[in-house]
mmCIF file of C-alpha atoms in Angstrom:
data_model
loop_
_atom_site.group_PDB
_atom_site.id
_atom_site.type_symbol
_atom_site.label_atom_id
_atom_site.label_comp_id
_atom_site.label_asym_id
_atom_site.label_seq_id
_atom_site.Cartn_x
_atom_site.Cartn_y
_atom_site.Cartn_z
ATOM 1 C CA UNK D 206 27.440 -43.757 -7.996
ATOM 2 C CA UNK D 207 24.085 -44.934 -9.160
ATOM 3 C CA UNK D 208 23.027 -45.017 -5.154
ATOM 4 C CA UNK D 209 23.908 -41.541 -5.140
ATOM 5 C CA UNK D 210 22.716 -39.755 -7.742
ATOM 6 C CA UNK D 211 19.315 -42.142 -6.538
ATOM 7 C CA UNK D 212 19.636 -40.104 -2.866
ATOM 8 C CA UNK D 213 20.215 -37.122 -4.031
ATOM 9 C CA UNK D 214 16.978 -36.663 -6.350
ATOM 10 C CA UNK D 215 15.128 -38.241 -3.583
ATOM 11 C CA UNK D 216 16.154 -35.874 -1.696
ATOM 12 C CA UNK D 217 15.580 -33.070 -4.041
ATOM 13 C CA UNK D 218 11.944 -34.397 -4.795
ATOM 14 C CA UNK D 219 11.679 -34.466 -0.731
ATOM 15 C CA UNK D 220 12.310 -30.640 -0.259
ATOM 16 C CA UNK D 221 9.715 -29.808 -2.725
ATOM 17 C CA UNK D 222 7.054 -31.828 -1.356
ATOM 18 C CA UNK D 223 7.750 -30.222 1.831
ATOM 19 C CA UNK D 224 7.810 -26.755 0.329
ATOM 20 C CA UNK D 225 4.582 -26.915 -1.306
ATOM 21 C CA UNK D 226 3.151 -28.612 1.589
ATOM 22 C CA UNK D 227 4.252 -25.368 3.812
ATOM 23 C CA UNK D 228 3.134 -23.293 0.776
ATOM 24 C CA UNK D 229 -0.437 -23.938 1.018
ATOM 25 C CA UNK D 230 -0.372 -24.607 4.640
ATOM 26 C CA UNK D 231 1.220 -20.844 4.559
ATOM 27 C CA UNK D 232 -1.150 -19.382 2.380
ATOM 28 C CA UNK D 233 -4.239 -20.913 4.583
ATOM 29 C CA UNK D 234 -2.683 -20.103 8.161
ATOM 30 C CA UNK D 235 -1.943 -16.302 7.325
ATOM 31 C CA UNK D 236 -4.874 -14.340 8.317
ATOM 32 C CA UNK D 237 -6.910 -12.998 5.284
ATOM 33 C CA UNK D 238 -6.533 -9.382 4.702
ATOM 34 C CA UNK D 239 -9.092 -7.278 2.347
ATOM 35 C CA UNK D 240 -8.188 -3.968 4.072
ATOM 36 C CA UNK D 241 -6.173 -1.829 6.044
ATOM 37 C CA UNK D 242 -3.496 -1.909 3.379
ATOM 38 C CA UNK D 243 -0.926 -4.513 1.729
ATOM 39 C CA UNK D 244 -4.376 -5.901 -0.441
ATOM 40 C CA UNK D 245 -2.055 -8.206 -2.121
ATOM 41 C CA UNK D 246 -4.547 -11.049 -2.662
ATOM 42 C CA UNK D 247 -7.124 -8.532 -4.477
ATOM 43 C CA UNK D 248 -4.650 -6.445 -6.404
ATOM 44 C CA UNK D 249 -3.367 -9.154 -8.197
ATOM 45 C CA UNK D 250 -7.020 -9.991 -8.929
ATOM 46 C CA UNK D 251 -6.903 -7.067 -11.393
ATOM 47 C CA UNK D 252 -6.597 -7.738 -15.222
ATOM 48 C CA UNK D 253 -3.709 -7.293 -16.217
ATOM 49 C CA UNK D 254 -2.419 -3.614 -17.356
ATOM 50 C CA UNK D 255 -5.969 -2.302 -16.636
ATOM 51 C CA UNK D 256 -5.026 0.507 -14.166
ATOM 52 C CA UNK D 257 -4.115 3.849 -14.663
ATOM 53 C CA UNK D 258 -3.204 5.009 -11.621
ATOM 54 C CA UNK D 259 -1.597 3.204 -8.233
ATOM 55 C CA UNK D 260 -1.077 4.831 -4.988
ATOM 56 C CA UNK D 261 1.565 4.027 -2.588
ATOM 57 C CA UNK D 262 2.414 5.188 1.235
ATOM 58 C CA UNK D 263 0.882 4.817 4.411
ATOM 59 C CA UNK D 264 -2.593 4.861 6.420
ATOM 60 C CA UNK D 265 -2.946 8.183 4.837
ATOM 61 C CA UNK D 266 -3.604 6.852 1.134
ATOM 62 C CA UNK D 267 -5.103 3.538 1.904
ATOM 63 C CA UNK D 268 -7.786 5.701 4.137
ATOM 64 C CA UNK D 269 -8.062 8.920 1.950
ATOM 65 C CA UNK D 270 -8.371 7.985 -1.300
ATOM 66 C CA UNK D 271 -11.391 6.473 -3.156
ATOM 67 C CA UNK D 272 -10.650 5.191 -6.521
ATOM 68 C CA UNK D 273 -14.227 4.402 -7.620
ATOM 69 C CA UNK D 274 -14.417 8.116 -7.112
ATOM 70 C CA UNK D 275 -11.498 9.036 -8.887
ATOM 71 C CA UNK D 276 -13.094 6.800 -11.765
ATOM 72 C CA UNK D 277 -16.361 8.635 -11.603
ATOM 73 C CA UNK D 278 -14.762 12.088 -11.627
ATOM 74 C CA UNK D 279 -11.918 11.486 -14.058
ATOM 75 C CA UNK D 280 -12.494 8.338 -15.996
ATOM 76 C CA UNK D 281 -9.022 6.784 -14.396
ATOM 77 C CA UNK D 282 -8.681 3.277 -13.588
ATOM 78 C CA UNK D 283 -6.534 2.881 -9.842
ATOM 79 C CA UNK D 284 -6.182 1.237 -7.059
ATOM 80 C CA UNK D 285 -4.039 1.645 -3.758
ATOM 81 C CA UNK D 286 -1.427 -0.502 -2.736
ATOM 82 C CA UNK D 287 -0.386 1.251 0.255
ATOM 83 C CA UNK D 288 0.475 -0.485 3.513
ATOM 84 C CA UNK D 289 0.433 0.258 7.194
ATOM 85 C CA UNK D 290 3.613 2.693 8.092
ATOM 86 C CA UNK D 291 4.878 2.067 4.571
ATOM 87 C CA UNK D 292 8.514 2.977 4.591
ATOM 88 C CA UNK D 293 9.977 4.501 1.399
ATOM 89 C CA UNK D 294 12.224 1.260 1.050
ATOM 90 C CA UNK D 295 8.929 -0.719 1.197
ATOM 91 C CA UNK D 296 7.411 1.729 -1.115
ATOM 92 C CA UNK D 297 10.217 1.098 -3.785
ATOM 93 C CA UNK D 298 10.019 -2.644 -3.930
ATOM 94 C CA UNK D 299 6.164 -2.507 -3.821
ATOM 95 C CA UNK D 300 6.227 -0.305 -7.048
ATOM 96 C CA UNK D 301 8.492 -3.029 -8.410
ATOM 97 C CA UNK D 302 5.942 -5.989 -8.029
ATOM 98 C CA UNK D 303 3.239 -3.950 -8.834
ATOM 99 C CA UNK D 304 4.479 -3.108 -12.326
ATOM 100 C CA UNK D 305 5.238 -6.410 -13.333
ATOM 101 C CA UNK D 306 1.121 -7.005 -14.128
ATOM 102 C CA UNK D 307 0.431 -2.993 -14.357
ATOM 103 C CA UNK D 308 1.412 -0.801 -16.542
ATOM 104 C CA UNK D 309 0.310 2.250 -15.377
ATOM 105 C CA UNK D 310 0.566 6.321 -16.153
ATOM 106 C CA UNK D 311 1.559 7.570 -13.117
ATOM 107 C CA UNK D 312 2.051 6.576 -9.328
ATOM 108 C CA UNK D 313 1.041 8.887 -6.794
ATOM 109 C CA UNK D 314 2.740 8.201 -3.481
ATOM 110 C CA UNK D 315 2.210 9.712 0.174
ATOM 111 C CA UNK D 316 5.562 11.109 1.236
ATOM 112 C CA UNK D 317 5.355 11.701 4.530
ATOM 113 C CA UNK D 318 6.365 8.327 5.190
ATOM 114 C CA UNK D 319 9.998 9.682 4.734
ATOM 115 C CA UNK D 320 10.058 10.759 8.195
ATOM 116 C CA UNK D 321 9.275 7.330 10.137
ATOM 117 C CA UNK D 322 12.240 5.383 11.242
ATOM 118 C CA UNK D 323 13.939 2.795 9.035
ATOM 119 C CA UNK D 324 11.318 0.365 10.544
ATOM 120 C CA UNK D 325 8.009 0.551 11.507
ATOM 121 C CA UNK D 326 5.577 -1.854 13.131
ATOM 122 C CA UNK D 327 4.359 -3.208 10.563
ATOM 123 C CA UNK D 328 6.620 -5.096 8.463
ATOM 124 C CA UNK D 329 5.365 -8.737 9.208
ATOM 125 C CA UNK D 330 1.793 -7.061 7.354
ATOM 126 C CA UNK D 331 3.747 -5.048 4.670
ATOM 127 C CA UNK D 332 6.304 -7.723 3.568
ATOM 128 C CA UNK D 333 4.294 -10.816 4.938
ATOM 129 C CA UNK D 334 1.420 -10.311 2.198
ATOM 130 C CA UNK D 335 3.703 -9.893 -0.965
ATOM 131 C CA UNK D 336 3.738 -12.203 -3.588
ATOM 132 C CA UNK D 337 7.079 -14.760 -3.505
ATOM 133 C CA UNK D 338 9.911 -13.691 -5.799
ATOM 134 C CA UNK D 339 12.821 -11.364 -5.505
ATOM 135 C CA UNK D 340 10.991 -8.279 -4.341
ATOM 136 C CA UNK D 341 9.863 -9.909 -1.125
ATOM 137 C CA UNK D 342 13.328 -11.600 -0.693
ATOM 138 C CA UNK D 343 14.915 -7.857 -1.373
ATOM 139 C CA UNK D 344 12.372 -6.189 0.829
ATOM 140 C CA UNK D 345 13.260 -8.738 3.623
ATOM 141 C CA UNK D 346 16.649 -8.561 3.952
ATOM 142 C CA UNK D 347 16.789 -4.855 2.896
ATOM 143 C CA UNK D 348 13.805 -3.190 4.044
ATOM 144 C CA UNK D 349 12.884 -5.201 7.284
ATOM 145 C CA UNK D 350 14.223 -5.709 10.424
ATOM 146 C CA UNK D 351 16.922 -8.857 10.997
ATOM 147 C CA UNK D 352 14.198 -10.034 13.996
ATOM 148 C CA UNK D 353 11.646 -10.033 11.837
ATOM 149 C CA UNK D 354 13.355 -12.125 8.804
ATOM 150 C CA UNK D 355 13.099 -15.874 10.386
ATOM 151 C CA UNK D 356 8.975 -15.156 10.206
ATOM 152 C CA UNK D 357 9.017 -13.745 6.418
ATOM 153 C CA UNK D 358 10.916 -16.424 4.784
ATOM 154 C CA UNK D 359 9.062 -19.081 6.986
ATOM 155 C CA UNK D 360 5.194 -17.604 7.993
ATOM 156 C CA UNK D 361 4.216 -20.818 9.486
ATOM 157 C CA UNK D 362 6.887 -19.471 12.397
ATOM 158 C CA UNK D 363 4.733 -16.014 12.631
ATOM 159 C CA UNK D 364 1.261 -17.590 12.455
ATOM 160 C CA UNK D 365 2.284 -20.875 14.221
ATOM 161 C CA UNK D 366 -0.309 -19.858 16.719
ATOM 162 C CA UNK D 367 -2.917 -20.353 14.449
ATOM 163 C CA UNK D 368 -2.809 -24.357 14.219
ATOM 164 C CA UNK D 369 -5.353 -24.949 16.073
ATOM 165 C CA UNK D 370 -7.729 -23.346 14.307
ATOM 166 C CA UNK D 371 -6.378 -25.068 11.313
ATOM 167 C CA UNK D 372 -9.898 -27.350 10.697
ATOM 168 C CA UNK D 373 -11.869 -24.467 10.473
ATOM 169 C CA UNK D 374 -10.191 -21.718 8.183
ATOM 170 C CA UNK D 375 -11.390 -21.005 4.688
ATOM 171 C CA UNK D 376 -9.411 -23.614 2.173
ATOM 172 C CA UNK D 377 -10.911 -21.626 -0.180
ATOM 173 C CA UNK D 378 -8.503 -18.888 -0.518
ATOM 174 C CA UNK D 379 -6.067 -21.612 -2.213
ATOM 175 C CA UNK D 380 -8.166 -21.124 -5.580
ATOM 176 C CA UNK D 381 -10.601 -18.450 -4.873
ATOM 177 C CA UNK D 382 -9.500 -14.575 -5.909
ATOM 178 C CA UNK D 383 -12.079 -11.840 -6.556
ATOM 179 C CA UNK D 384 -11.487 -7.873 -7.326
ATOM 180 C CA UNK D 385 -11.853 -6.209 -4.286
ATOM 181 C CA UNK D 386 -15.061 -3.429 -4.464
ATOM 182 C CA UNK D 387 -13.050 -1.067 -2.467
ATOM 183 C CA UNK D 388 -9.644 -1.331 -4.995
ATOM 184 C CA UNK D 389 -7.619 -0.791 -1.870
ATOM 185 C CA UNK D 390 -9.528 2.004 -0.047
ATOM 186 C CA UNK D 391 -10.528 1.464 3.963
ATOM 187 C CA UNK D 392 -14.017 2.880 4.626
ATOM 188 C CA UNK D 393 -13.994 4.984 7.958
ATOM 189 C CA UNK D 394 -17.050 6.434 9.192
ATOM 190 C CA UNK D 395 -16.454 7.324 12.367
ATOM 191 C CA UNK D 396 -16.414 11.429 12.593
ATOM 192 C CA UNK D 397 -13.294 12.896 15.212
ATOM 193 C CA UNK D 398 -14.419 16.273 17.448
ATOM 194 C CA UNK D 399 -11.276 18.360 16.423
ATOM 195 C CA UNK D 400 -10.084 21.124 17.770
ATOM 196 C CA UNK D 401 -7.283 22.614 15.513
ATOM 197 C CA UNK D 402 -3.742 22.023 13.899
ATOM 198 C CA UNK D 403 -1.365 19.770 15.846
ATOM 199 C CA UNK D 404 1.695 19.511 14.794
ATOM 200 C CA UNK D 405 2.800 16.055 13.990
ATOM 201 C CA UNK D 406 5.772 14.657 16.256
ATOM 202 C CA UNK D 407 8.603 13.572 14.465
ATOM 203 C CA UNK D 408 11.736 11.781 16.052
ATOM 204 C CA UNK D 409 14.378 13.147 13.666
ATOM 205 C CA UNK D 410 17.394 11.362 12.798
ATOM 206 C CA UNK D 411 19.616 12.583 9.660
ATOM 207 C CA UNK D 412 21.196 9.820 8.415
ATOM 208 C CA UNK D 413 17.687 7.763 8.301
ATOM 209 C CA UNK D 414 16.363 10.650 6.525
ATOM 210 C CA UNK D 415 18.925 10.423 4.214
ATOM 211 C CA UNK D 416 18.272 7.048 3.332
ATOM 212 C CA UNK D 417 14.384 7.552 3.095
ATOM 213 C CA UNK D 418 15.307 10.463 0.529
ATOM 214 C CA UNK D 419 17.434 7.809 -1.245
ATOM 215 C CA UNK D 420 14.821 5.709 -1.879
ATOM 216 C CA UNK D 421 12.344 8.306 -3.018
ATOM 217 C CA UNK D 422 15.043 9.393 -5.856
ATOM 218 C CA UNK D 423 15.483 5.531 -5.987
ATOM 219 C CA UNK D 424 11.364 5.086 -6.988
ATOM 220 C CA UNK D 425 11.634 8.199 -9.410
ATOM 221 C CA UNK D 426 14.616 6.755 -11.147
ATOM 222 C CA UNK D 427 12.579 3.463 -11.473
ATOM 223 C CA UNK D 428 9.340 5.536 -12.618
ATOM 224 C CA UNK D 429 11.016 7.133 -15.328
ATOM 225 C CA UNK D 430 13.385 3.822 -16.643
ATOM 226 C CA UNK D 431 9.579 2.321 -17.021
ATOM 227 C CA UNK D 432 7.522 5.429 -18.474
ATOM 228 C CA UNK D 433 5.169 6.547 -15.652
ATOM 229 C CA UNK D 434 4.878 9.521 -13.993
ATOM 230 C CA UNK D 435 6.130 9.901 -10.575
ATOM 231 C CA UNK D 436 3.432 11.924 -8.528
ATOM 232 C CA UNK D 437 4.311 12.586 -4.613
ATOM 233 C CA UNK D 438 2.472 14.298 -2.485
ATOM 234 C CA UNK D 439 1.101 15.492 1.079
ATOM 235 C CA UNK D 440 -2.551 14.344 2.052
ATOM 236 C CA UNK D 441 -4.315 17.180 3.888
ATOM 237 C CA UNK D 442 -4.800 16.711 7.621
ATOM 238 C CA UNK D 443 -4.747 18.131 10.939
ATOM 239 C CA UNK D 444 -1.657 16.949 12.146
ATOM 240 C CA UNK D 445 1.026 18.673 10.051
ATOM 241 C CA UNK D 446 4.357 18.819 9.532
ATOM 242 C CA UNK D 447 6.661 21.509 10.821
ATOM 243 C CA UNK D 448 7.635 24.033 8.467
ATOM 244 C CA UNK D 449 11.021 23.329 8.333
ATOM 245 C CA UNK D 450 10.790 19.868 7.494
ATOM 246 C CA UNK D 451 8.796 20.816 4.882
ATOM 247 C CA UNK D 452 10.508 22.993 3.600
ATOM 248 C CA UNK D 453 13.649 20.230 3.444
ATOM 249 C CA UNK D 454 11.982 17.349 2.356
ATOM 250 C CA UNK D 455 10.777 19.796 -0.936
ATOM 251 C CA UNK D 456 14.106 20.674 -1.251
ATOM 252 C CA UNK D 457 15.336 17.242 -1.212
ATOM 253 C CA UNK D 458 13.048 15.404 -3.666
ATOM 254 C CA UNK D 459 14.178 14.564 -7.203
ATOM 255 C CA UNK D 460 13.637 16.591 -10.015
ATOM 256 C CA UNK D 461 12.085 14.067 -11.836
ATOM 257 C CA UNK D 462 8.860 14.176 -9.968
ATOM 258 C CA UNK D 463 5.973 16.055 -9.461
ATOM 259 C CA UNK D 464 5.103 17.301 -6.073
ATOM 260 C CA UNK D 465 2.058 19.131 -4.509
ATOM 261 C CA UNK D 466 1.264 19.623 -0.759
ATOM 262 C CA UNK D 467 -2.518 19.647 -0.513
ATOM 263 C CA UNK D 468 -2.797 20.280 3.479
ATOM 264 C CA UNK D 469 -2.141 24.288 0.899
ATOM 265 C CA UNK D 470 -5.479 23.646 -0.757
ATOM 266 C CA UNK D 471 -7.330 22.647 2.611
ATOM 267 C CA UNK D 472 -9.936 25.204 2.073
ATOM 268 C CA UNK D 473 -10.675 24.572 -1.879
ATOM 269 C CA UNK D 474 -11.278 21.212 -1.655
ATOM 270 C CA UNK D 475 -13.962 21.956 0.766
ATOM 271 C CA UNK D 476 -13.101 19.216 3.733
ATOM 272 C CA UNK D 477 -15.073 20.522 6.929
ATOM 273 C CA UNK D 478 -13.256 19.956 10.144
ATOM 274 C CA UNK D 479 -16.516 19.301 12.060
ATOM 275 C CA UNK D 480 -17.641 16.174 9.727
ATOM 276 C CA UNK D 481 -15.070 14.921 7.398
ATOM 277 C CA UNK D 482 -12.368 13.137 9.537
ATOM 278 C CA UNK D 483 -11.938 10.475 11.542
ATOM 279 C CA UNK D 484 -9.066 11.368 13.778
ATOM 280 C CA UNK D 485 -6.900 14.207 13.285
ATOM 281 C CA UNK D 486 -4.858 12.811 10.543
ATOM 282 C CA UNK D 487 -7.266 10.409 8.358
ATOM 283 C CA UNK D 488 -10.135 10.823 6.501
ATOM 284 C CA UNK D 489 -13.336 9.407 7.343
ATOM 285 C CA UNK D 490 -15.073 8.554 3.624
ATOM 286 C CA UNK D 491 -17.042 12.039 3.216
ATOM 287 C CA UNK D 492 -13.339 13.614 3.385
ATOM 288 C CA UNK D 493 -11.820 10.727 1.431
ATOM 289 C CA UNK D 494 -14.752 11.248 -0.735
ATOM 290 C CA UNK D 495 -13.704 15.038 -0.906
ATOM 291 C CA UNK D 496 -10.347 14.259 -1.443
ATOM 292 C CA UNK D 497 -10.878 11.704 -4.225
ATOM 293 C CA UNK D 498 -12.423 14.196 -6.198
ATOM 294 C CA UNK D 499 -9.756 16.536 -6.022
ATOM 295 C CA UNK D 500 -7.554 14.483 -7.029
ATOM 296 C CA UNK D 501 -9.387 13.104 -10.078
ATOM 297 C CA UNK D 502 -9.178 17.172 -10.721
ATOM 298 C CA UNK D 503 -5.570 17.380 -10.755
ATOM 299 C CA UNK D 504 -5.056 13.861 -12.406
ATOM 300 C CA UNK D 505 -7.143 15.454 -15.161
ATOM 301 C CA UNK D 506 -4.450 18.254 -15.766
ATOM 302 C CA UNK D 507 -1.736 15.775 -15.682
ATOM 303 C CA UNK D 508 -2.438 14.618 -18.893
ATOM 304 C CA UNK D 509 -2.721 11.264 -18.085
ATOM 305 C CA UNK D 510 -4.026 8.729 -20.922
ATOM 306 C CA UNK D 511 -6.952 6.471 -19.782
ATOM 307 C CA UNK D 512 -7.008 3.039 -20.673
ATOM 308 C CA UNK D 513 -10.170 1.217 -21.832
ATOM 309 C CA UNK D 514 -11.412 0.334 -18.292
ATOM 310 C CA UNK D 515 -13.743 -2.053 -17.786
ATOM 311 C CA UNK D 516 -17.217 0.045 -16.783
ATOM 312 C CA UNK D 517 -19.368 -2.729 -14.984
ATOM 313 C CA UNK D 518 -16.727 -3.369 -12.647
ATOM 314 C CA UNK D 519 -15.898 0.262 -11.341
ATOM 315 C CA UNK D 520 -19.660 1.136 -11.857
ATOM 316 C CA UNK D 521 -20.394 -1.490 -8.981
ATOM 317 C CA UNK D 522 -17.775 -0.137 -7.025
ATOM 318 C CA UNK D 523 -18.599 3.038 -7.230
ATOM 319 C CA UNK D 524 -22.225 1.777 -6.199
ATOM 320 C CA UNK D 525 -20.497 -0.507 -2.971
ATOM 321 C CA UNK D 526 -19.203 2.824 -1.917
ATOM 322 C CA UNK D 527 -22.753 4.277 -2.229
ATOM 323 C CA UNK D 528 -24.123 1.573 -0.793
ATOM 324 C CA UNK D 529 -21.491 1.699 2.056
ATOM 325 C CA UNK D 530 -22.575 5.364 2.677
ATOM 326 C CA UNK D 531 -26.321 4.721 2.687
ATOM 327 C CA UNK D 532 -25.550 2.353 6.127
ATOM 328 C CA UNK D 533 -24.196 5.338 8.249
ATOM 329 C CA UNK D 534 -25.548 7.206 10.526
#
């Protein structure tokens, strides 16, 4: 019995070893990623419950919106947490980790994410770079494809690849973790000759609609259990929905949300077609610059309640984005 019980906690004491041994072999292997969405590293840099605002979606909020110029316009603390062809169902169990260290007014996410299919290619980024605990377990076997589940619950089998490059990566992301200047945000600066609306190509299929729309009313549902304002909403681009999707997915979303379309306000936010995108659907950063503002506008009408924010910080990102800006051509 004795020889047992002597086994078995050797045993137990082996598989830890082993998983903290693939834990920071994990956490040094996976590529480091500071933009281009699913910024886990540098959101959880942020104080604690020191934003006001987060942002959720796809390409089209981690490249549209500035939050040091939402901070300059409106006062509001934010940062974006969107990911690359963020599904809704990645969107939910984003919002979920993000409020564990947040407590913020209102989330503000990019909708038309509820017409991709129920997975994208990009869920080895969007569920590779979230923190361990339940929501990344939920949003791999829920959210992500089966194929793709072996990698998430064991990245050394996605970035095995990598080993040989193993002397020379950067140990020092193991105890090193710094805000991020941009707070999410991807600065484009590229400018796209355009010449008109397109209509963006959607392969329709109901019953994957249906189950996008459930998880919208799911992240509304959550939104209003925990006290903060559920905000979706259409970025303005050139590549549009048709008009009767539109006018289903409004139709479809919960009533206890706000929405607002902006591609309807096009004109009084003042983008310019000949200088303020990068392709036909993202903003380079004069029209994410544009867009920022008008946003900070409308957050301002909300209501929302500012927390004390901490002024050196966003001043310097607000002068990185200058800064950024002064570079281009």
């Amino acid at each position: 019995m004795k020889r047992w019980k002597k086994d078995f906690w050797a045993g137990i004491a082996l598989v830890l070893v082993l998983s903290i041994f693939c834990g920071v072999l994990s956490a040094v292997m996976i590529p480091p990623r500071k933009d281009y969405g699913s910024v886990w590293n540098a959101y959880l840099a942020e104080k604690d419950d020191s934003l006001d605002v987060l942002y959720f979606g796809s390409s089209l909020s981690y490249c549209d919106i500035v939050p040091a110029v939402v901070w300059q316009k409106s006062g509001y603390a934010s940062f974006v947490m969107a990911g690359p062809e963020q599904t809704p169902a990645m969107t939910y169990y984003y919002l979920r980790e993000t409020l564990k260290t947040q407590t913020p007014q209102a989330v503000f996410i990019e909708i038309t994410g509820v017409f991709f299919s129920r997975y994208t290619n990009f869920t080895k980024v969007n569920v590779g770079y979230m923190p361990w605990g339940l929501n990344r377990l939920a949003a791999t076997f829920r959210a992500s494809e089966p194929s793709q589940r072996l990698g998430l619950m064991f990245p050394l089998y996605n970035y095995h690849d990598r080993w040989a490059d193993l002397p020379n990566m950067d140990w020092t992301v193991l105890w090193e973790n710094t805000p991020d200047n941009m707070a999410g945000y991807t600065f484009l600066s590229d400018i796209a000759k355009l010449d008109g609306i397109r209509t963006r190509p959607v392969e329709f299929d109901q019953v994957t609609y249906d189950d996008n729309i459930g998880w919208l009313h799911k992240i509304a549902d959550y939104c209003t259990k925990k006290g903060v304002k559920t905000v979706f909403y259409i970025s303005p681009s050139y590549y549009r929905l048709e008009e009767s999707y539109l006018t289903m997915l409004e139709s479809d979303l919960p009533d206890n949300a706000v929405f607002r379309d902006f591609n309807a306000e096009f004109d009084s936010i003042g983008l310019d077609p000949t200088a303020d995108f990068y392709d036909y659907m993202h903003f380079n950063w004069r029209g994410a610059e544009k867009f920022s503002a008008a946003l900070a506008n409308w957050m301002n009408a909300l209501n929302l309640t500012s927390s004390p924010a901490d002024s050196t910080l966003w001043q310097d990102r607000l002068t990185a984005f200058e800064e950024k800006k002064e570079v281009q051509p």
